Amino acid sequence: MLENLDAIPCVALRGIRKGFCGPQGRTEILRDLSFSLSPGDSVGISGISGAGKSTFLNILAALEKPDSGEVFWDGEPVHTWPSRVLARRRATQIGFVFQNCHLVPELDLLENLLLPCRIFGRSALAEGRKRAEILLERLGLSSRHSSLPMGLSGGERQRVALARAFMNRPRLIVADEPTGNLDESTGEQVMRLLENIRQEEQTALLLVTHHLPFSRRLRHQYHLHQGVLEPL
Ligand SMILES: Nc1ncnc2c1ncn2[C@@H]1O[C@H](COP(=O)(O)OP(=O)(O)OP(=O)(O)O)[C@@H](O)[C@H]1O
Ligand SMILES: [Mg+2]
């Protein structure tokens, strides 16, 4: 457990190192990186392509293991949990928004939103249906329940990805370039919706973005450079 903390961070990373082997040998991507985020707080992270932003997010969400260092959720070290426990905790604790949405093309919008509830069984599905309807309405998509992702614009798809990330009322939203594929005004619309919902639901936000004006709207900003996070 993390000790001596007044407010336990919803996520914390300590001394994270991660490297990959390539044709030119091994490259260290993250070098003794530490980070923590308090409940309800918000952080924007920038960095050049290849700096390791997605690797950092994957390690933070325990989707990838660091070479060394520790990851804590609510003060508890995630590496001690069996994989089933980890999957359940991730599904309730962290909502992910990806740059390319990761919607399931064969499922309509409602079914895409219900995916994070399926892990919790039938009663969760009934609850989830109500929650999905509220979120779709909140994001201006209530008339599109039965549309397939293919029939949506990029901005609409990204709004569905936002709704899905919020489905299980996570304590933290992790968004990896959620506006990267959108034009400026659609990106602004998606960003505003993200900010509004997270404020209403008191969710912490970790946003990776190349667009500095978006990052500056959050409480803290860091630049990932040479394997560590530098305050901006
Ligand atoms: N599984 C892997 N195997 C080998 N190399 C990898 C792997 N994952 C990431 N890398 C390398 O690590 C580096 C950092 O990748 P990462 O995707 O974290 O960067 P990024 O900052 O998210 O970049 P972008 O802004 O383009 O999304 C890159 O050089 C990438 O090629
Ligand atoms: Mg990336």
PDB file of C-alpha atoms and ligand atoms in Angstrom:
ATOM      1  CA  MET A   1       0.000   0.000   0.000  1.00  0.00           C
ATOM      2  CA  LEU A   2       1.030   3.626  -0.471  1.00  0.00           C
ATOM      3  CA  GLU A   3       1.577   5.067   2.986  1.00  0.00           C
ATOM      4  CA  ASN A   4       1.285   8.533   4.551  1.00  0.00           C
ATOM      5  CA  LEU A   5      -1.101  10.077   2.082  1.00  0.00           C
ATOM      6  CA  ASP A   6      -3.851  12.459   3.103  1.00  0.00           C
ATOM      7  CA  ALA A   7      -5.825  11.971  -0.089  1.00  0.00           C
ATOM      8  CA  ILE A   8      -5.023   8.648  -1.722  1.00  0.00           C
ATOM      9  CA  PRO A   9      -4.391   9.209  -5.448  1.00  0.00           C
ATOM     10  CA  CYS A  10      -6.746   7.366  -7.774  1.00  0.00           C
ATOM     11  CA  VAL A  11      -3.654   6.328  -9.744  1.00  0.00           C
ATOM     12  CA  ALA A  12       0.031   6.553  -8.937  1.00  0.00           C
ATOM     13  CA  LEU A  13       3.138   5.331 -10.740  1.00  0.00           C
ATOM     14  CA  ARG A  14       6.505   5.000  -9.028  1.00  0.00           C
ATOM     15  CA  GLY A  15       9.871   4.629 -10.716  1.00  0.00           C
ATOM     16  CA  ILE A  16       8.491   3.233 -13.969  1.00  0.00           C
ATOM     17  CA  ARG A  17      10.993   1.997 -16.543  1.00  0.00           C
ATOM     18  CA  LYS A  18      10.031   0.543 -19.901  1.00  0.00           C
ATOM     19  CA  GLY A  19      12.052  -0.205 -23.010  1.00  0.00           C
ATOM     20  CA  PHE A  20      11.551  -2.066 -26.275  1.00  0.00           C
ATOM     21  CA  CYS A  21      13.945  -4.038 -28.435  1.00  0.00           C
ATOM     22  CA  GLY A  22      14.126  -2.954 -32.055  1.00  0.00           C
ATOM     23  CA  PRO A  23      16.429  -3.459 -35.043  1.00  0.00           C
ATOM     24  CA  GLN A  24      18.896  -0.959 -33.543  1.00  0.00           C
ATOM     25  CA  GLY A  25      18.898  -2.643 -30.147  1.00  0.00           C
ATOM     26  CA  ARG A  26      17.034  -1.682 -27.023  1.00  0.00           C
ATOM     27  CA  THR A  27      15.443   1.749 -26.596  1.00  0.00           C
ATOM     28  CA  GLU A  28      14.435   3.025 -23.189  1.00  0.00           C
ATOM     29  CA  ILE A  29      11.055   4.752 -23.553  1.00  0.00           C
ATOM     30  CA  LEU A  30      10.176   5.521 -19.922  1.00  0.00           C
ATOM     31  CA  ARG A  31      13.015   6.188 -17.482  1.00  0.00           C
ATOM     32  CA  ASP A  32      12.215   6.296 -13.791  1.00  0.00           C
ATOM     33  CA  LEU A  33       8.883   7.982 -14.386  1.00  0.00           C
ATOM     34  CA  SER A  34       6.668   8.852 -11.422  1.00  0.00           C
ATOM     35  CA  PHE A  35       3.182  10.305 -11.505  1.00  0.00           C
ATOM     36  CA  SER A  36       0.074  10.612  -9.391  1.00  0.00           C
ATOM     37  CA  LEU A  37      -3.423  11.908  -9.922  1.00  0.00           C
ATOM     38  CA  SER A  38      -5.850  12.843  -7.127  1.00  0.00           C
ATOM     39  CA  PRO A  39      -9.536  11.957  -7.323  1.00  0.00           C
ATOM     40  CA  GLY A  40     -11.429  14.469  -9.488  1.00  0.00           C
ATOM     41  CA  ASP A  41      -8.211  16.155 -10.694  1.00  0.00           C
ATOM     42  CA  SER A  42      -7.250  16.716 -14.351  1.00  0.00           C
ATOM     43  CA  VAL A  43      -3.967  16.461 -16.240  1.00  0.00           C
ATOM     44  CA  GLY A  44      -3.013  17.135 -19.846  1.00  0.00           C
ATOM     45  CA  ILE A  45      -0.002  15.372 -21.332  1.00  0.00           C
ATOM     46  CA  SER A  46       1.794  16.329 -24.526  1.00  0.00           C
ATOM     47  CA  GLY A  47       4.923  15.000 -26.204  1.00  0.00           C
ATOM     48  CA  ILE A  48       6.261  14.289 -29.659  1.00  0.00           C
ATOM     49  CA  SER A  49       5.162  11.216 -31.559  1.00  0.00           C
ATOM     50  CA  GLY A  50       7.030   8.204 -30.189  1.00  0.00           C
ATOM     51  CA  ALA A  51       7.786   9.875 -26.819  1.00  0.00           C
ATOM     52  CA  GLY A  52       5.934   7.061 -25.043  1.00  0.00           C
ATOM     53  CA  LYS A  53       2.564   8.645 -24.208  1.00  0.00           C
ATOM     54  CA  SER A  54       0.472   5.601 -25.153  1.00  0.00           C
ATOM     55  CA  THR A  55       2.980   3.299 -23.446  1.00  0.00           C
ATOM     56  CA  PHE A  56       2.601   5.402 -20.284  1.00  0.00           C
ATOM     57  CA  LEU A  57      -1.206   5.180 -20.470  1.00  0.00           C
ATOM     58  CA  ASN A  58      -1.103   1.424 -21.076  1.00  0.00           C
ATOM     59  CA  ILE A  59       1.129   0.906 -18.042  1.00  0.00           C
ATOM     60  CA  LEU A  60      -1.040   3.201 -15.907  1.00  0.00           C
ATOM     61  CA  ALA A  61      -4.124   1.187 -16.893  1.00  0.00           C
ATOM     62  CA  ALA A  62      -2.211  -2.091 -16.275  1.00  0.00           C
ATOM     63  CA  LEU A  63      -2.692  -3.137 -19.893  1.00  0.00           C
ATOM     64  CA  GLU A  64       1.066  -3.429 -20.214  1.00  0.00           C
ATOM     65  CA  LYS A  65       3.687  -4.329 -17.582  1.00  0.00           C
ATOM     66  CA  PRO A  66       6.612  -2.026 -16.819  1.00  0.00           C
ATOM     67  CA  ASP A  67      10.151  -3.468 -16.780  1.00  0.00           C
ATOM     68  CA  SER A  68      10.405  -2.101 -13.248  1.00  0.00           C
ATOM     69  CA  GLY A  69       8.469   0.228 -10.963  1.00  0.00           C
ATOM     70  CA  GLU A  70       5.005   0.029  -9.476  1.00  0.00           C
ATOM     71  CA  VAL A  71       1.470   1.054 -10.390  1.00  0.00           C
ATOM     72  CA  PHE A  72      -1.116   1.800  -7.698  1.00  0.00           C
ATOM     73  CA  TRP A  73      -4.868   2.264  -8.027  1.00  0.00           C
ATOM     74  CA  ASP A  74      -6.475   3.788  -4.963  1.00  0.00           C
ATOM     75  CA  GLY A  75      -3.219   3.156  -3.133  1.00  0.00           C
ATOM     76  CA  GLU A  76      -3.127  -0.580  -3.910  1.00  0.00           C
ATOM     77  CA  PRO A  77      -0.369  -2.156  -6.024  1.00  0.00           C
ATOM     78  CA  VAL A  78      -2.032  -3.648  -9.115  1.00  0.00           C
ATOM     79  CA  HIS A  79       0.649  -6.302  -9.738  1.00  0.00           C
ATOM     80  CA  THR A  80      -0.565  -8.255  -6.703  1.00  0.00           C
ATOM     81  CA  TRP A  81      -4.027  -8.868  -8.172  1.00  0.00           C
ATOM     82  CA  PRO A  82      -5.008 -11.965 -10.177  1.00  0.00           C
ATOM     83  CA  SER A  83      -5.887 -11.102 -13.783  1.00  0.00           C
ATOM     84  CA  ARG A  84      -9.666 -11.570 -13.251  1.00  0.00           C
ATOM     85  CA  VAL A  85      -9.641  -9.145 -10.325  1.00  0.00           C
ATOM     86  CA  LEU A  86      -7.568  -6.725 -12.357  1.00  0.00           C
ATOM     87  CA  ALA A  87     -10.016  -6.876 -15.300  1.00  0.00           C
ATOM     88  CA  ARG A  88     -12.994  -6.182 -13.010  1.00  0.00           C
ATOM     89  CA  ARG A  89     -11.244  -3.360 -11.206  1.00  0.00           C
ATOM     90  CA  ARG A  90     -10.195  -1.822 -14.521  1.00  0.00           C
ATOM     91  CA  ALA A  91     -13.732  -2.020 -15.887  1.00  0.00           C
ATOM     92  CA  THR A  92     -15.139  -0.080 -12.920  1.00  0.00           C
ATOM     93  CA  GLN A  93     -12.228   2.229 -12.244  1.00  0.00           C
ATOM     94  CA  ILE A  94     -10.981   3.445 -15.612  1.00  0.00           C
ATOM     95  CA  GLY A  95     -12.868   4.589 -18.710  1.00  0.00           C
ATOM     96  CA  PHE A  96     -10.765   4.612 -21.886  1.00  0.00           C
ATOM     97  CA  VAL A  97     -11.243   6.874 -24.908  1.00  0.00           C
ATOM     98  CA  PHE A  98      -9.003   6.011 -27.856  1.00  0.00           C
ATOM     99  CA  GLN A  99      -8.011   8.137 -30.817  1.00  0.00           C
ATOM    100  CA  ASN A 100      -9.593   5.720 -33.270  1.00  0.00           C
ATOM    101  CA  CYS A 101     -12.625   5.006 -31.033  1.00  0.00           C
ATOM    102  CA  HIS A 102     -12.288   1.177 -30.971  1.00  0.00           C
ATOM    103  CA  LEU A 103     -16.032   0.695 -31.461  1.00  0.00           C
ATOM    104  CA  VAL A 104     -17.131  -2.802 -32.467  1.00  0.00           C
ATOM    105  CA  PRO A 105     -18.312  -2.386 -36.072  1.00  0.00           C
ATOM    106  CA  GLU A 106     -20.881  -5.215 -35.949  1.00  0.00           C
ATOM    107  CA  LEU A 107     -22.683  -3.820 -32.865  1.00  0.00           C
ATOM    108  CA  ASP A 108     -25.119  -0.915 -32.843  1.00  0.00           C
ATOM    109  CA  LEU A 109     -24.484   2.086 -30.568  1.00  0.00           C
ATOM    110  CA  LEU A 110     -26.494   0.769 -27.628  1.00  0.00           C
ATOM    111  CA  GLU A 111     -24.701  -2.600 -27.766  1.00  0.00           C
ATOM    112  CA  ASN A 112     -21.324  -0.865 -28.000  1.00  0.00           C
ATOM    113  CA  LEU A 113     -22.167   1.056 -24.836  1.00  0.00           C
ATOM    114  CA  LEU A 114     -23.340  -2.075 -23.043  1.00  0.00           C
ATOM    115  CA  LEU A 115     -20.060  -3.919 -23.650  1.00  0.00           C
ATOM    116  CA  PRO A 116     -18.415  -2.636 -20.430  1.00  0.00           C
ATOM    117  CA  CYS A 117     -21.465  -3.885 -18.434  1.00  0.00           C
ATOM    118  CA  ARG A 118     -21.427  -7.428 -19.819  1.00  0.00           C
ATOM    119  CA  ILE A 119     -18.591  -8.394 -17.488  1.00  0.00           C
ATOM    120  CA  PHE A 120     -20.960  -7.818 -14.512  1.00  0.00           C
ATOM    121  CA  GLY A 121     -23.917  -9.998 -15.571  1.00  0.00           C
ATOM    122  CA  ARG A 122     -27.615  -9.594 -16.295  1.00  0.00           C
ATOM    123  CA  SER A 123     -28.712  -7.115 -13.618  1.00  0.00           C
ATOM    124  CA  ALA A 124     -25.851  -4.816 -14.586  1.00  0.00           C
ATOM    125  CA  LEU A 125     -27.109  -4.978 -18.178  1.00  0.00           C
ATOM    126  CA  ALA A 126     -30.586  -3.747 -17.186  1.00  0.00           C
ATOM    127  CA  GLU A 127     -29.033  -0.880 -15.205  1.00  0.00           C
ATOM    128  CA  GLY A 128     -26.620  -0.275 -18.068  1.00  0.00           C
ATOM    129  CA  ARG A 129     -29.404   0.135 -20.584  1.00  0.00           C
ATOM    130  CA  LYS A 130     -30.814   3.080 -18.593  1.00  0.00           C
ATOM    131  CA  ARG A 131     -27.385   4.604 -18.170  1.00  0.00           C
ATOM    132  CA  ALA A 132     -26.638   4.158 -21.899  1.00  0.00           C
ATOM    133  CA  GLU A 133     -29.855   5.944 -22.842  1.00  0.00           C
ATOM    134  CA  ILE A 134     -29.047   8.877 -20.554  1.00  0.00           C
ATOM    135  CA  LEU A 135     -25.495   9.164 -21.908  1.00  0.00           C
ATOM    136  CA  LEU A 136     -26.581   8.927 -25.550  1.00  0.00           C
ATOM    137  CA  GLU A 137     -29.114  11.669 -24.913  1.00  0.00           C
ATOM    138  CA  ARG A 138     -26.489  13.755 -23.079  1.00  0.00           C
ATOM    139  CA  LEU A 139     -24.213  13.441 -26.113  1.00  0.00           C
ATOM    140  CA  GLY A 140     -26.921  14.300 -28.628  1.00  0.00           C
ATOM    141  CA  LEU A 141     -27.151  10.773 -30.042  1.00  0.00           C
ATOM    142  CA  SER A 142     -30.465   9.532 -28.662  1.00  0.00           C
ATOM    143  CA  SER A 143     -31.987   9.055 -32.099  1.00  0.00           C
ATOM    144  CA  ARG A 144     -29.039   6.855 -33.144  1.00  0.00           C
ATOM    145  CA  HIS A 145     -29.368   3.879 -30.717  1.00  0.00           C
ATOM    146  CA  SER A 146     -29.606   1.336 -33.460  1.00  0.00           C
ATOM    147  CA  SER A 147     -27.071   2.829 -35.874  1.00  0.00           C
ATOM    148  CA  LEU A 148     -23.910   0.899 -36.637  1.00  0.00           C
ATOM    149  CA  PRO A 149     -20.635   2.797 -36.086  1.00  0.00           C
ATOM    150  CA  MET A 150     -19.968   2.730 -39.853  1.00  0.00           C
ATOM    151  CA  GLY A 151     -22.961   5.015 -40.421  1.00  0.00           C
ATOM    152  CA  LEU A 152     -21.584   7.755 -38.134  1.00  0.00           C
ATOM    153  CA  SER A 153     -19.309  10.726 -38.727  1.00  0.00           C
ATOM    154  CA  GLY A 154     -15.911  10.842 -36.984  1.00  0.00           C
ATOM    155  CA  GLY A 155     -17.243  13.284 -34.367  1.00  0.00           C
ATOM    156  CA  GLU A 156     -20.310  11.135 -33.700  1.00  0.00           C
ATOM    157  CA  ARG A 157     -18.159   8.026 -33.326  1.00  0.00           C
ATOM    158  CA  GLN A 158     -15.929   9.837 -30.864  1.00  0.00           C
ATOM    159  CA  ARG A 159     -18.995  10.918 -28.857  1.00  0.00           C
ATOM    160  CA  VAL A 160     -20.069   7.261 -28.645  1.00  0.00           C
ATOM    161  CA  ALA A 161     -16.559   6.377 -27.456  1.00  0.00           C
ATOM    162  CA  LEU A 162     -16.946   9.056 -24.737  1.00  0.00           C
ATOM    163  CA  ALA A 163     -20.315   7.659 -23.680  1.00  0.00           C
ATOM    164  CA  ARG A 164     -18.866   4.142 -23.484  1.00  0.00           C
ATOM    165  CA  ALA A 165     -15.936   5.317 -21.338  1.00  0.00           C
ATOM    166  CA  PHE A 166     -18.366   6.828 -18.810  1.00  0.00           C
ATOM    167  CA  MET A 167     -20.714   3.808 -18.718  1.00  0.00           C
ATOM    168  CA  ASN A 168     -19.469   2.207 -15.485  1.00  0.00           C
ATOM    169  CA  ARG A 169     -19.078   5.557 -13.675  1.00  0.00           C
ATOM    170  CA  PRO A 170     -15.273   5.263 -13.567  1.00  0.00           C
ATOM    171  CA  ARG A 171     -13.217   7.324 -11.146  1.00  0.00           C
ATOM    172  CA  LEU A 172     -10.782   8.139 -13.949  1.00  0.00           C
ATOM    173  CA  ILE A 173     -11.125   8.819 -17.670  1.00  0.00           C
ATOM    174  CA  VAL A 174      -7.999   8.175 -19.726  1.00  0.00           C
ATOM    175  CA  ALA A 175      -8.220   9.750 -23.171  1.00  0.00           C
ATOM    176  CA  ASP A 176      -5.479   9.148 -25.764  1.00  0.00           C
ATOM    177  CA  GLU A 177      -5.737  11.833 -28.459  1.00  0.00           C
ATOM    178  CA  PRO A 178      -9.558  11.753 -28.482  1.00  0.00           C
ATOM    179  CA  THR A 179      -9.716  14.705 -30.878  1.00  0.00           C
ATOM    180  CA  GLY A 180      -6.684  13.797 -32.990  1.00  0.00           C
ATOM    181  CA  ASN A 181      -8.707  12.721 -36.027  1.00  0.00           C
ATOM    182  CA  LEU A 182     -11.272  15.524 -35.884  1.00  0.00           C
ATOM    183  CA  ASP A 183     -11.413  18.983 -37.443  1.00  0.00           C
ATOM    184  CA  GLU A 184     -11.026  21.918 -35.064  1.00  0.00           C
ATOM    185  CA  SER A 185     -14.675  22.706 -34.386  1.00  0.00           C
ATOM    186  CA  THR A 186     -15.697  19.040 -34.015  1.00  0.00           C
ATOM    187  CA  GLY A 187     -12.685  18.527 -31.735  1.00  0.00           C
ATOM    188  CA  GLU A 188     -13.818  21.504 -29.644  1.00  0.00           C
ATOM    189  CA  GLN A 189     -17.340  20.069 -29.391  1.00  0.00           C
ATOM    190  CA  VAL A 190     -16.027  16.660 -28.231  1.00  0.00           C
ATOM    191  CA  MET A 191     -13.644  18.321 -25.753  1.00  0.00           C
ATOM    192  CA  ARG A 192     -16.438  20.441 -24.285  1.00  0.00           C
ATOM    193  CA  LEU A 193     -18.692  17.410 -23.845  1.00  0.00           C
ATOM    194  CA  LEU A 194     -15.845  15.532 -22.172  1.00  0.00           C
ATOM    195  CA  GLU A 195     -15.208  18.430 -19.772  1.00  0.00           C
ATOM    196  CA  ASN A 196     -18.907  18.848 -18.949  1.00  0.00           C
ATOM    197  CA  ILE A 197     -19.625  15.198 -18.219  1.00  0.00           C
ATOM    198  CA  ARG A 198     -16.485  14.745 -16.179  1.00  0.00           C
ATOM    199  CA  GLN A 199     -17.353  17.790 -14.094  1.00  0.00           C
ATOM    200  CA  GLU A 200     -20.907  16.586 -13.502  1.00  0.00           C
ATOM    201  CA  GLU A 201     -19.659  13.148 -12.502  1.00  0.00           C
ATOM    202  CA  GLN A 202     -16.551  14.357 -10.594  1.00  0.00           C
ATOM    203  CA  THR A 203     -14.332  12.061 -12.651  1.00  0.00           C
ATOM    204  CA  ALA A 204     -10.570  12.536 -12.794  1.00  0.00           C
ATOM    205  CA  LEU A 205      -9.227  13.075 -16.325  1.00  0.00           C
ATOM    206  CA  LEU A 206      -5.909  12.191 -17.908  1.00  0.00           C
ATOM    207  CA  LEU A 207      -5.789  13.581 -21.428  1.00  0.00           C
ATOM    208  CA  VAL A 208      -3.045  12.976 -23.969  1.00  0.00           C
ATOM    209  CA  THR A 209      -3.228  15.604 -26.681  1.00  0.00           C
ATOM    210  CA  HIS A 210      -1.019  17.363 -29.211  1.00  0.00           C
ATOM    211  CA  HIS A 211      -3.371  20.323 -29.019  1.00  0.00           C
ATOM    212  CA  LEU A 212      -1.899  22.524 -26.262  1.00  0.00           C
ATOM    213  CA  PRO A 213      -4.978  24.779 -25.872  1.00  0.00           C
ATOM    214  CA  PHE A 214      -6.960  21.676 -24.769  1.00  0.00           C
ATOM    215  CA  SER A 215      -4.237  20.629 -22.377  1.00  0.00           C
ATOM    216  CA  ARG A 216      -4.141  24.127 -20.863  1.00  0.00           C
ATOM    217  CA  ARG A 217      -7.810  23.905 -19.925  1.00  0.00           C
ATOM    218  CA  LEU A 218      -6.937  21.164 -17.409  1.00  0.00           C
ATOM    219  CA  ARG A 219      -5.543  21.771 -13.916  1.00  0.00           C
ATOM    220  CA  HIS A 220      -2.013  20.397 -14.572  1.00  0.00           C
ATOM    221  CA  GLN A 221       0.057  20.024 -17.727  1.00  0.00           C
ATOM    222  CA  TYR A 222       3.089  17.855 -18.381  1.00  0.00           C
ATOM    223  CA  HIS A 223       5.334  17.209 -21.325  1.00  0.00           C
ATOM    224  CA  LEU A 224       6.643  13.662 -21.761  1.00  0.00           C
ATOM    225  CA  HIS A 225      10.251  14.141 -22.767  1.00  0.00           C
ATOM    226  CA  GLN A 226      13.167  11.687 -22.676  1.00  0.00           C
ATOM    227  CA  GLY A 227      11.216   9.214 -20.617  1.00  0.00           C
ATOM    228  CA  VAL A 228      10.007  11.478 -17.801  1.00  0.00           C
ATOM    229  CA  LEU A 229       7.122  13.896 -17.234  1.00  0.00           C
ATOM    230  CA  GLU A 230       8.207  17.542 -17.058  1.00  0.00           C
ATOM    231  CA  PRO A 231       5.722  20.152 -15.771  1.00  0.00           C
ATOM    232  CA  LEU A 232       4.772  22.676 -18.496  1.00  0.00           C
TER     233      LEU A 232
HETATM  234  N1  LIG B   1       5.005  -3.327 -28.262  1.00  0.00           N
HETATM  235  C1  LIG B   1       6.011  -2.598 -28.736  1.00  0.00           C
HETATM  236  N2  LIG B   1       7.098  -3.179 -29.282  1.00  0.00           N
HETATM  237  C2  LIG B   1       8.140  -2.447 -29.732  1.00  0.00           C
HETATM  238  N3  LIG B   1       8.188  -1.097 -29.695  1.00  0.00           N
HETATM  239  C3  LIG B   1       7.123  -0.462 -29.186  1.00  0.00           C
HETATM  240  C4  LIG B   1       5.974  -1.175 -28.672  1.00  0.00           C
HETATM  241  N4  LIG B   1       5.073  -0.253 -28.198  1.00  0.00           N
HETATM  242  C5  LIG B   1       5.628   0.957 -28.413  1.00  0.00           C
HETATM  243  N5  LIG B   1       6.849   0.836 -28.996  1.00  0.00           N
HETATM  244  C6  LIG B   1       7.751   1.925 -29.359  1.00  0.00           C
HETATM  245  O1  LIG B   1       7.861   2.794 -28.230  1.00  0.00           O
HETATM  246  C7  LIG B   1       7.885   4.140 -28.652  1.00  0.00           C
HETATM  247  C8  LIG B   1       6.777   4.918 -27.957  1.00  0.00           C
HETATM  248  O2  LIG B   1       5.522   4.496 -28.474  1.00  0.00           O
HETATM  249  P1  LIG B   1       4.158   5.146 -28.032  1.00  0.00           P
HETATM  250  O3  LIG B   1       3.095   4.527 -28.849  1.00  0.00           O
HETATM  251  O4  LIG B   1       4.044   5.036 -26.557  1.00  0.00           O
HETATM  252  O5  LIG B   1       4.410   6.674 -28.434  1.00  0.00           O
HETATM  253  P2  LIG B   1       3.385   7.902 -28.420  1.00  0.00           P
HETATM  254  O6  LIG B   1       4.034   9.001 -27.640  1.00  0.00           O
HETATM  255  O7  LIG B   1       2.059   7.437 -27.957  1.00  0.00           O
HETATM  256  O8  LIG B   1       3.356   8.301 -29.951  1.00  0.00           O
HETATM  257  P3  LIG B   1       2.113   8.934 -30.836  1.00  0.00           P
HETATM  258  O9  LIG B   1       2.033  10.395 -30.471  1.00  0.00           O
HETATM  259  O10 LIG B   1       2.569   8.734 -32.236  1.00  0.00           O
HETATM  260  O11 LIG B   1       0.869   8.152 -30.504  1.00  0.00           O
HETATM  261  C9  LIG B   1       7.773   4.135 -30.172  1.00  0.00           C
HETATM  262  O12 LIG B   1       9.060   4.247 -30.708  1.00  0.00           O
HETATM  263  C10 LIG B   1       7.179   2.782 -30.462  1.00  0.00           C
HETATM  264  O13 LIG B   1       7.588   2.311 -31.721  1.00  0.00           O
HETATM  265 MG    MG B   2       0.195   7.292 -28.860  1.00  0.00          MG
END
